[in-house]
XYZ file of C-alpha atoms in Angstrom:
675
model
C -0.033 0.257 0.397
C 1.590 3.353 -0.732
C 0.468 6.438 1.184
C 1.496 9.739 -1.383
C 1.661 11.794 1.825
C 4.343 10.433 3.281
C 7.500 12.021 2.583
C 10.925 10.297 2.004
C 13.931 12.331 2.193
C 16.826 13.027 3.906
C 19.679 15.846 2.836
C 23.148 16.423 3.635
C 25.462 14.408 5.446
C 25.267 12.170 8.740
C 27.724 11.270 11.133
C 25.642 9.113 13.075
C 22.138 6.822 12.194
C 19.857 7.429 9.878
C 16.453 5.501 9.900
C 13.449 6.201 6.926
C 11.126 3.856 7.100
C 6.798 3.407 7.785
C 5.593 1.547 10.273
C 7.870 -1.109 11.359
C 8.267 -3.436 14.655
C 10.811 -2.126 17.261
C 14.635 -1.331 16.274
C 17.901 -1.676 17.792
C 20.811 0.164 16.779
C 24.047 -0.320 17.880
C 26.214 2.962 18.114
C 29.734 2.897 16.874
C 31.942 5.928 16.026
C 33.548 6.222 19.883
C 36.551 8.226 20.067
C 39.756 6.649 19.346
C 42.112 5.862 22.616
C 45.755 4.620 21.948
C 47.308 1.566 23.164
C 50.632 1.673 21.578
C 53.158 0.639 24.633
C 55.463 -2.442 22.691
C 54.813 -5.890 24.469
C 56.850 -6.348 27.324
C 59.048 -9.390 27.279
C 60.677 -11.726 29.215
C 64.636 -11.269 30.919
C 63.886 -8.090 32.676
C 65.950 -7.646 35.806
C 64.136 -5.892 38.285
C 65.354 -2.502 39.199
C 63.820 -2.322 42.023
C 64.688 1.581 42.845
C 64.115 2.749 39.370
C 60.766 0.855 39.540
C 59.977 2.572 42.893
C 60.763 5.802 41.859
C 58.518 5.379 38.889
C 55.576 3.914 40.634
C 55.010 7.432 42.466
C 55.376 9.014 39.333
C 53.054 7.301 37.369
C 50.260 6.953 40.403
C 50.499 10.427 41.322
C 47.176 12.920 42.232
C 45.087 12.388 38.532
C 44.536 16.349 38.989
C 48.454 17.250 38.764
C 49.519 18.971 35.958
C 51.629 16.852 33.226
C 54.944 15.219 34.820
C 57.795 14.497 32.921
C 60.763 11.993 33.957
C 64.231 11.500 31.853
C 65.751 7.811 31.690
C 68.982 8.827 30.778
C 72.408 6.815 30.952
C 74.820 5.245 28.387
C 74.077 3.449 24.959
C 73.200 -0.326 25.559
C 72.150 0.487 29.158
C 68.669 -0.673 28.400
C 66.616 2.920 28.746
C 63.890 1.562 25.718
C 63.098 -1.466 27.415
C 63.156 -0.150 31.373
C 60.666 2.966 29.889
C 58.058 -0.011 28.672
C 58.574 -1.977 31.673
C 58.089 1.167 34.123
C 55.210 2.222 31.576
C 53.693 -1.397 31.573
C 53.826 -1.905 35.408
C 50.873 0.268 36.073
C 48.112 -1.427 37.245
C 45.483 0.221 35.467
C 45.590 1.756 31.716
C 45.451 5.623 31.316
C 41.945 6.398 30.560
C 43.690 9.461 28.162
C 45.678 5.870 26.033
C 49.260 5.607 26.215
C 51.534 6.398 22.700
C 54.590 4.936 22.344
C 57.083 7.588 20.059
C 60.255 6.262 18.707
C 62.265 9.640 17.429
C 64.761 8.108 16.241
C 65.661 8.920 12.424
C 62.192 10.949 12.549
C 61.103 14.722 12.771
C 58.844 15.842 15.094
C 56.279 16.747 12.797
C 56.028 13.408 11.083
C 55.963 11.589 14.519
C 52.986 14.187 15.988
C 51.116 13.630 13.099
C 51.591 9.827 13.758
C 50.038 11.052 17.356
C 46.920 12.623 15.830
C 46.201 10.076 13.356
C 46.116 7.337 16.497
C 43.030 9.550 17.814
C 41.806 9.074 14.795
C 42.228 12.544 13.104
C 41.997 12.114 9.347
C 45.413 12.856 6.729
C 43.345 15.633 5.052
C 43.204 17.274 8.040
C 46.023 17.428 9.775
C 47.655 20.962 9.546
C 51.132 21.714 8.094
C 52.477 24.210 10.467
C 54.175 22.566 13.297
C 52.414 24.835 15.934
C 48.780 24.054 14.365
C 49.747 20.547 14.444
C 51.019 20.574 18.085
C 47.626 22.511 19.086
C 45.621 20.099 17.274
C 47.666 17.188 19.465
C 46.774 18.826 22.733
C 43.444 19.136 21.934
C 42.823 15.546 21.194
C 45.023 14.833 24.416
C 43.053 17.348 26.397
C 40.686 16.349 29.425
C 41.714 12.820 30.205
C 45.193 11.746 31.492
C 47.360 10.111 29.015
C 51.073 8.539 28.869
C 53.399 9.360 26.398
C 56.970 7.094 25.934
C 59.306 9.369 24.080
C 62.332 7.150 22.767
C 65.809 8.566 21.527
C 65.215 12.175 22.054
C 68.262 14.230 21.525
C 67.762 17.602 22.345
C 65.163 19.231 24.889
C 63.093 20.831 21.987
C 61.756 17.735 20.962
C 60.054 17.273 23.953
C 57.647 20.490 24.122
C 55.038 19.447 21.638
C 53.998 16.320 22.894
C 53.462 17.154 26.199
C 49.679 15.906 26.592
C 47.127 19.064 27.675
C 44.973 16.293 30.608
C 45.443 16.629 33.760
C 47.241 13.836 35.630
C 49.179 12.662 32.255
C 52.691 11.781 32.580
C 55.595 11.262 29.844
C 58.669 9.126 30.033
C 61.990 10.312 28.039
C 64.885 7.844 26.900
C 67.774 10.066 26.098
C 71.591 9.630 26.393
C 71.725 13.250 27.560
C 70.028 14.406 30.791
C 68.355 17.115 29.282
C 68.945 19.641 32.028
C 66.639 22.177 30.311
C 64.153 20.049 31.431
C 64.625 19.891 34.670
C 64.009 23.849 35.221
C 61.365 24.430 32.465
C 59.181 21.624 33.585
C 60.754 20.417 36.632
C 61.573 16.940 35.096
C 62.924 14.479 37.375
C 65.918 12.517 35.972
C 65.844 8.722 36.438
C 69.434 7.475 35.331
C 69.817 4.167 34.045
C 72.620 3.124 34.759
C 74.825 -0.516 33.818
C 73.884 -3.589 36.054
C 75.486 -3.934 39.022
C 77.612 -7.501 39.039
C 74.744 -9.231 41.068
C 71.846 -7.870 38.834
C 73.748 -8.454 35.508
C 74.118 -12.418 36.819
C 70.682 -12.300 37.429
C 69.881 -11.273 33.674
C 72.172 -14.208 32.465
C 70.659 -16.690 34.629
C 67.407 -16.056 33.444
C 68.595 -16.901 29.831
C 70.766 -19.542 30.308
C 69.874 -21.194 33.512
C 71.409 -20.469 36.852
C 73.142 -24.276 37.287
C 75.502 -23.169 33.990
C 76.388 -20.381 36.188
C 76.667 -21.707 39.220
C 79.409 -24.463 37.823
C 81.423 -21.345 37.188
C 81.314 -18.930 39.508
C 84.912 -16.402 39.276
C 84.102 -17.050 35.224
C 81.026 -15.560 35.836
C 81.804 -12.786 37.416
C 84.642 -11.880 34.770
C 81.879 -12.371 31.806
C 79.391 -10.206 33.845
C 82.447 -7.521 34.145
C 83.716 -7.730 30.583
C 79.926 -7.323 29.193
C 80.089 -3.783 31.241
C 76.400 -4.491 32.382
C 75.131 -3.745 29.594
C 71.485 -5.872 28.735
C 72.094 -5.465 24.954
C 75.698 -7.648 25.697
C 74.486 -9.314 28.334
C 71.735 -10.690 26.092
C 73.892 -11.464 23.694
C 76.563 -13.453 25.894
C 73.570 -15.552 27.487
C 72.070 -16.387 23.934
C 75.562 -17.911 22.687
C 75.548 -20.032 25.804
C 72.149 -21.036 25.512
C 72.887 -21.827 21.559
C 76.541 -23.473 22.317
C 75.333 -26.137 25.209
C 78.782 -27.260 25.449
C 80.521 -23.891 25.727
C 82.040 -23.181 29.129
C 81.722 -19.851 30.590
C 85.499 -19.855 30.651
C 85.986 -20.328 27.080
C 83.376 -17.485 26.398
C 85.770 -15.361 28.539
C 89.075 -16.291 26.923
C 87.415 -15.626 23.819
C 86.081 -12.000 24.554
C 89.644 -11.220 25.648
C 91.604 -12.436 22.931
C 89.551 -10.051 20.898
C 91.297 -7.034 22.212
C 90.537 -3.952 24.551
C 86.500 -2.685 23.573
C 85.271 -6.138 25.602
C 81.813 -5.160 24.382
C 82.278 -4.873 20.227
C 85.379 -8.370 21.102
C 82.064 -10.071 22.490
C 79.839 -8.974 19.180
C 82.940 -10.381 17.280
C 82.746 -13.445 19.414
C 79.209 -14.306 17.893
C 80.263 -12.753 14.578
C 82.945 -15.342 14.140
C 80.301 -18.479 14.254
C 78.076 -17.050 11.644
C 77.994 -18.365 8.229
C 79.411 -16.752 5.319
C 76.408 -15.725 3.691
C 75.092 -14.489 7.111
C 78.489 -12.615 7.962
C 78.220 -11.046 4.424
C 74.703 -9.864 5.297
C 75.178 -8.663 8.345
C 78.367 -6.335 6.879
C 76.124 -5.488 4.481
C 73.126 -4.206 6.215
C 75.068 -1.730 7.818
C 75.727 0.238 5.158
C 72.067 0.762 4.167
C 71.618 4.269 4.072
C 68.066 4.256 5.939
C 66.722 3.801 9.241
C 65.072 0.710 9.786
C 63.909 -1.980 6.675
C 62.141 -5.156 5.431
C 63.316 -8.502 4.291
C 62.793 -7.450 0.187
C 65.329 -4.495 0.296
C 67.847 -6.815 2.299
C 67.769 -9.252 -0.367
C 68.147 -6.806 -3.117
C 70.276 -4.260 -1.453
C 73.113 -6.555 0.012
C 72.781 -9.350 -2.574
C 73.761 -11.864 0.427
C 72.196 -14.601 0.921
C 72.209 -15.005 4.446
C 69.921 -15.415 7.301
C 67.749 -12.465 8.918
C 66.337 -14.729 10.854
C 69.828 -15.862 12.373
C 70.907 -12.431 12.937
C 67.959 -11.679 14.939
C 68.581 -15.279 17.010
C 72.140 -14.386 18.184
C 70.881 -10.579 18.843
C 72.837 -8.728 16.406
C 69.617 -7.725 14.374
C 66.310 -6.770 15.928
C 63.198 -7.181 14.742
C 60.114 -4.469 15.540
C 56.808 -4.845 16.185
C 55.895 -4.124 12.450
C 58.100 -6.746 10.802
C 60.985 -4.451 9.937
C 64.445 -5.208 11.344
C 66.637 -2.375 12.586
C 70.478 -2.224 14.591
C 70.977 -1.764 17.951
C 73.185 1.733 17.830
C 76.520 -0.398 19.552
C 75.773 -3.520 16.793
C 75.643 -1.045 14.608
C 78.680 0.460 14.954
C 80.442 -3.377 15.215
C 78.590 -3.986 12.108
C 80.231 -0.716 10.066
C 83.750 -1.606 11.669
C 83.556 -5.107 9.914
C 82.704 -3.549 6.938
C 85.088 -1.542 6.505
C 87.192 -4.369 6.850
C 85.577 -6.943 5.061
C 83.871 -5.687 2.351
C 85.252 -3.166 -0.957
C 84.364 0.482 -1.191
C 83.075 -0.676 -4.438
C 80.662 -3.507 -2.769
C 79.626 -1.072 -0.316
C 78.617 1.898 -2.793
C 76.985 -1.007 -4.788
C 74.699 -1.829 -1.470
C 73.865 1.953 -1.291
C 73.130 2.667 -5.209
C 71.031 -0.922 -4.695
C 68.749 0.746 -1.970
C 68.649 3.711 -4.168
C 67.410 1.748 -7.205
C 64.795 -0.287 -5.061
C 62.972 2.865 -3.388
C 63.474 4.674 -6.913
C 61.877 1.637 -8.919
C 59.034 1.176 -6.172
C 58.153 4.915 -5.972
C 58.444 5.647 -9.630
C 55.191 2.971 -9.876
C 53.220 4.152 -7.279
C 53.197 7.661 -8.959
C 52.117 6.289 -12.320
C 49.635 4.570 -10.289
C 48.181 6.866 -8.044
C 48.679 9.998 -10.480
C 48.236 8.052 -13.646
C 50.529 7.570 -16.604
C 49.370 10.968 -18.455
C 50.941 12.977 -16.101
C 54.078 15.221 -17.139
C 56.781 13.493 -15.869
C 60.893 12.884 -16.978
C 61.436 9.970 -14.775
C 61.967 7.113 -17.422
C 58.591 4.818 -17.155
C 59.720 1.797 -14.662
C 59.071 -2.109 -15.412
C 56.960 -3.906 -13.472
C 57.455 -5.500 -10.366
C 55.306 -8.453 -8.359
C 53.986 -7.413 -5.663
C 56.213 -4.079 -5.214
C 54.717 -3.023 -2.167
C 54.881 -6.046 0.194
C 51.036 -6.732 0.072
C 49.591 -3.351 0.304
C 48.320 -0.252 -1.315
C 51.287 2.479 -2.592
C 50.271 5.063 -0.551
C 50.483 2.986 2.486
C 53.982 1.736 1.559
C 55.189 5.035 0.464
C 53.762 6.565 3.807
C 55.904 3.413 5.685
C 59.102 4.266 3.859
C 58.462 8.064 3.949
C 61.692 8.603 6.436
C 63.814 6.178 4.018
C 63.126 7.650 0.643
C 63.991 11.294 1.662
C 67.282 9.345 3.217
C 67.962 7.954 -0.039
C 67.230 11.097 -2.095
C 69.987 13.072 0.087
C 72.364 9.652 -0.004
C 72.177 9.758 -4.130
C 73.362 13.144 -4.251
C 76.227 13.119 -1.722
C 77.538 9.804 -3.873
C 77.219 11.622 -6.662
C 74.671 9.486 -8.223
C 72.797 12.553 -9.871
C 69.955 11.059 -12.267
C 69.303 8.427 -9.456
C 68.534 11.361 -7.407
C 66.520 13.636 -9.087
C 64.107 10.748 -10.765
C 63.684 9.577 -6.942
C 62.650 13.311 -5.904
C 60.034 13.334 -8.403
C 58.842 10.054 -8.251
C 57.875 11.110 -4.934
C 55.177 13.673 -6.329
C 52.389 11.323 -5.573
C 53.657 10.852 -1.714
C 53.687 15.198 -1.392
C 50.678 15.594 -3.191
C 48.375 12.861 -1.429
C 49.909 13.446 1.937
C 51.205 17.192 2.295
C 54.151 16.138 3.846
C 55.535 19.939 3.336
C 58.965 20.103 4.599
C 59.770 16.942 2.948
C 58.383 17.834 -0.037
C 61.331 20.973 -0.070
C 64.268 19.225 0.852
C 63.592 16.535 -1.964
C 62.696 19.215 -4.420
C 65.919 21.184 -3.638
C 67.930 18.169 -3.116
C 66.411 16.778 -6.775
C 66.644 20.525 -8.879
C 70.477 20.492 -7.434
C 70.983 17.398 -9.210
C 69.571 17.860 -12.028
C 71.226 21.147 -12.265
C 74.507 19.434 -11.862
C 73.726 17.112 -14.580
C 72.659 19.799 -16.882
C 69.107 18.735 -17.134
C 67.104 22.285 -17.210
C 63.796 20.478 -18.118
C 63.661 18.930 -14.597
C 65.596 21.019 -12.836
C 62.051 23.741 -13.824
C 59.754 21.212 -13.307
C 61.213 20.561 -9.515
C 62.113 24.097 -8.596
C 58.229 24.973 -9.789
C 56.444 22.732 -8.023
C 58.360 23.540 -4.678
C 56.448 26.563 -5.154
C 53.358 25.092 -3.846
C 55.116 23.547 -0.625
C 56.941 26.780 0.277
C 53.649 28.930 -0.458
C 51.572 26.748 2.054
C 54.194 27.257 4.688
C 54.257 31.116 4.380
C 57.915 31.151 2.865
C 56.411 33.820 0.089
C 60.109 34.680 -1.018
C 61.354 31.642 -1.584
C 58.569 30.571 -3.219
C 58.968 33.440 -5.502
C 62.647 32.639 -6.106
C 61.507 29.247 -7.226
C 59.226 30.156 -9.919
C 61.565 32.677 -11.163
C 64.324 30.128 -11.876
C 61.683 27.881 -13.306
C 60.351 30.082 -16.055
C 63.507 30.737 -17.748
C 64.572 27.611 -17.786
C 61.112 26.155 -19.227
C 60.937 28.646 -21.621
C 64.408 27.756 -22.821
C 63.591 23.765 -22.932
C 61.023 24.190 -25.873
C 58.495 21.770 -24.106
C 55.333 23.205 -24.247
C 53.953 20.585 -21.425
C 56.459 21.531 -19.256
C 56.265 25.365 -19.734
C 52.614 25.160 -19.385
C 53.045 23.537 -15.866
C 55.364 26.272 -14.833
C 52.806 28.688 -16.004
C 50.209 27.241 -14.197
C 52.329 27.370 -11.171
C 53.183 30.998 -11.755
C 49.558 31.989 -11.616
C 48.920 29.975 -8.471
C 51.944 31.674 -6.823
C 50.005 35.503 -7.845
C 46.424 33.998 -7.080
C 47.971 32.772 -3.658
C 49.987 36.266 -2.832
C 46.869 38.160 -3.556
C 47.358 39.765 -7.538
C 44.333 37.474 -9.095
C 44.862 39.484 -12.137
C 48.429 38.469 -12.798
C 47.861 34.774 -12.167
C 44.975 35.261 -14.850
C 47.358 36.309 -17.145
C 49.839 33.372 -16.022
C 46.788 30.780 -16.196
C 45.671 31.874 -19.964
C 49.547 30.967 -20.944
C 49.022 28.131 -19.485
C 46.232 27.146 -21.172
C 47.545 28.587 -24.268
C 50.702 26.067 -24.108
C 48.766 23.007 -23.066
C 46.214 23.853 -25.742
C 49.156 23.436 -28.096
C 50.169 19.748 -26.621
C 46.140 18.871 -26.431
C 46.322 18.395 -23.071
C 42.779 17.930 -21.967
C 43.739 17.709 -18.510
C 45.777 20.506 -18.063
C 43.326 22.708 -19.844
C 40.202 21.536 -17.252
C 42.256 22.478 -14.115
C 43.569 25.762 -15.263
C 40.243 26.599 -16.445
C 39.122 25.987 -13.007
C 41.873 28.640 -11.399
C 41.012 31.350 -13.593
C 37.009 30.997 -12.869
C 38.453 31.501 -9.230
C 40.403 34.199 -9.903
C 37.608 36.121 -11.733
C 35.555 35.330 -8.941
C 38.314 37.065 -6.588
C 38.325 40.092 -9.099
C 34.529 40.210 -8.779
C 34.157 39.879 -12.662
C 30.663 37.589 -12.041
C 29.928 37.305 -15.156
C 33.306 35.932 -16.871
C 33.399 34.381 -13.763
C 30.227 32.664 -14.332
C 30.989 31.636 -17.948
C 34.758 30.496 -17.361
C 33.333 28.337 -13.938
C 30.462 26.685 -16.401
C 33.326 25.761 -18.862
C 35.924 24.529 -16.463
C 32.931 22.280 -15.009
C 32.487 20.442 -18.651
C 36.394 20.353 -18.825
C 36.754 18.664 -15.553
C 34.105 16.209 -15.813
C 35.285 15.470 -19.327
C 38.027 14.361 -18.274
C 36.913 12.218 -15.092
C 37.791 14.429 -12.135
C 34.727 15.028 -10.445
C 36.485 16.561 -7.299
C 38.063 19.283 -9.556
C 34.257 19.826 -11.274
C 32.588 20.134 -7.309
C 35.376 22.551 -6.465
C 34.184 24.457 -9.536
C 30.787 24.451 -8.717
C 31.075 25.831 -5.354
C 32.573 28.610 -6.898
C 29.333 28.879 -9.674
C 27.321 28.430 -6.443
C 28.939 31.915 -4.899
C 28.780 33.623 -8.533
C 24.964 32.939 -8.025
C 25.005 34.283 -4.540
C 26.606 37.316 -5.428
C 24.349 38.501 -8.273
C 21.353 37.457 -6.447
C 20.216 34.182 -8.080
C 19.800 32.130 -4.188
C 17.671 29.041 -5.939
C 20.345 28.875 -8.417
C 22.799 29.165 -5.914
C 21.367 26.716 -3.771
C 21.395 24.197 -6.584
C 24.748 24.325 -7.715
C 25.996 23.915 -3.808
C 24.164 21.198 -3.472
C 25.363 19.341 -6.193
C 28.623 20.188 -5.538
C 28.359 19.087 -1.890
C 26.841 15.696 -2.676
C 29.789 15.084 -4.743
C 31.999 16.019 -2.955
C 30.681 13.915 -0.033
C 30.857 10.886 -2.467
C 34.357 11.401 -3.228
C 35.094 11.527 1.177
C 37.033 14.739 -0.093
C 36.414 16.983 3.879
C 38.264 19.735 3.045
C 36.023 20.697 0.596
C 32.608 19.371 2.086
C 33.743 22.225 4.800
C 34.124 24.634 1.978
C 30.620 24.107 0.372
C 28.867 23.849 3.824
C 30.301 27.298 4.475
C 29.004 28.337 1.434
C 25.759 27.093 1.733
C 25.597 28.872 5.411
C 26.952 32.115 3.615
C 23.626 31.486 1.297
C 21.563 30.759 4.637
C 22.334 34.340 5.673
C 21.190 35.897 2.289
C 17.794 34.177 2.690
C 17.334 35.344 6.564
C 17.281 31.721 7.558
C 19.023 31.427 10.915
C 17.884 27.928 11.209
C 19.984 27.108 8.331
C 23.305 28.836 8.768
C 23.181 26.992 12.304
C 22.552 23.531 10.276
C 25.095 23.882 7.956
C 27.677 25.487 10.427
C 27.427 23.110 12.876
C 27.729 20.143 9.754
C 30.860 21.543 9.241
C 32.045 21.707 12.781
C 30.750 18.224 13.352
C 33.321 17.301 10.389
C 36.111 19.100 11.939
C 35.301 18.037 15.241
C 34.986 14.522 14.565
C 38.629 14.057 13.115
C 40.164 16.292 14.974
C 40.462 19.210 12.319
C 42.327 22.646 12.326
C 39.380 24.958 11.694
C 37.074 24.023 14.538
C 37.890 27.058 16.515
C 37.154 29.188 14.167
C 34.188 27.594 13.038
C 32.367 27.847 16.775
C 33.763 31.797 16.063
C 31.380 31.701 13.299
C 28.403 30.255 14.806
C 28.727 32.328 18.229
C 29.958 29.620 20.248
């Protein structure tokens, strides 16, 4: 039976549940979407010797008044003394979890911004709502951590400035910092407590050995055991390596291990690693040496195999404590072991082979980054890097964005390494192939550094086209960070290089970026001139995509000049062109501009139709930033209609997106709402 009097309509977006129905029975709704509470502490591992004094001091720190300000403790000591392990034990010893969550931040080889971005993602913030500037990102992090006590473990801090952005905003919070330095500034500025992680004394060192290889083995040779503990200098990394060796070689007497270590020289810890190293197979010893030459922070199995050219066993290196396997399945060296491995590589590998490992690592990343760039941005995009050969499973079973994100620090390091070794073609090709990563994830500081190094590399080999491409493209990242003068310098350098190149698509692209610079810096008239030049060049090259996109930019520049008639016709044309090349996002962005034109000309019904259509397309594509723009435009339209309820509804919907995903515009929207 139908009832035409019943309306079944729903407009707008919704963050919760919607039920549209006639008469039905009972309905049960399971509500989801609770805020994320991170629980990132590494698993507690066996063979931890109970540092009674340290744990007692930490217990008072972790269980103090929940209303107290954030407390900071610095665990400091020698490399290899067990600071990271101690921090994990201290953090995990609390009987109840922190209500605001526990964050673990490894700063080795990472920028503060990179690590802080990962923290806000763990609270559920989407990538496109993470601000670029460190001050804004710090504020967002504090908003995410406000209201509830949380624990933050900052591992491998080298300077006090790395700590401040990670201070959570919830009362009763605790920050545990590990560092080889005492970071005295934190004592004066934050009232930090310093917990010195001393090397284990003779008794505790023996306890750690006994927990690994059993007490009977040690009781049989008490004097030799005491000497072995002394040779390990109380460092847990050395004691674990010694204990593992005794487990693996059941017939090895403690006294024989001591003699082997003493025969190696003065540095007893390095000598212990050498004793273990000498028992590796030739292939695994070669793998150990060559892994130390990789220009990366950590690595996976595929890189290890391709770059080293060795058939040794990673599992074997992990088993004897010469390599650490992380929770994410990737591998890294302890700093003391890395130093030993590098010494062995200098002694056992030729300069040619050492350079070969670095070059193969660079080529590994170049092939995969180029493939990712092609897949994510399409084969028709202007690029100068040769098309890569296809690979089976190039990104280790994940999508290319996930792979690029995971390898972000390593790929930037390899750009630097390629340039420093004089492999300039590899350097600029890798820099260009990171376009997809930087456009999609907006890592602006990395984008600038990679482009600068790539441009210098291209200049070194006389490749003016690539230099123009990288310099002009870099201007976008510089502008987004507010470096106007540096951005102007890059486009001023790029334009004559592009004009001299004779490459029409390149010249068009550079003119487009010149227009974007002028637009962003408040000169829409000059921007239109540059855009028109870009369109002319794209037209010569029959580049429909380029023509479509730049036409949209011309329309928005005309709107900024209040040339509404011309803006309207241009934006209509941009919508047609963008749809013709299959880009609904850009068509919807042009639609927001067209809806604004209708508003300015008093055509309020037309404005509503256009903005609703654009909003629907942006919602379908999940383009949250532009959804907020469309909502705000609809709110402005509601003001003209005198509909305050609609204005508030649209702004509330926009604010909800920002609040749900931790967006940086929430405070501005609250002000606009009058809250």
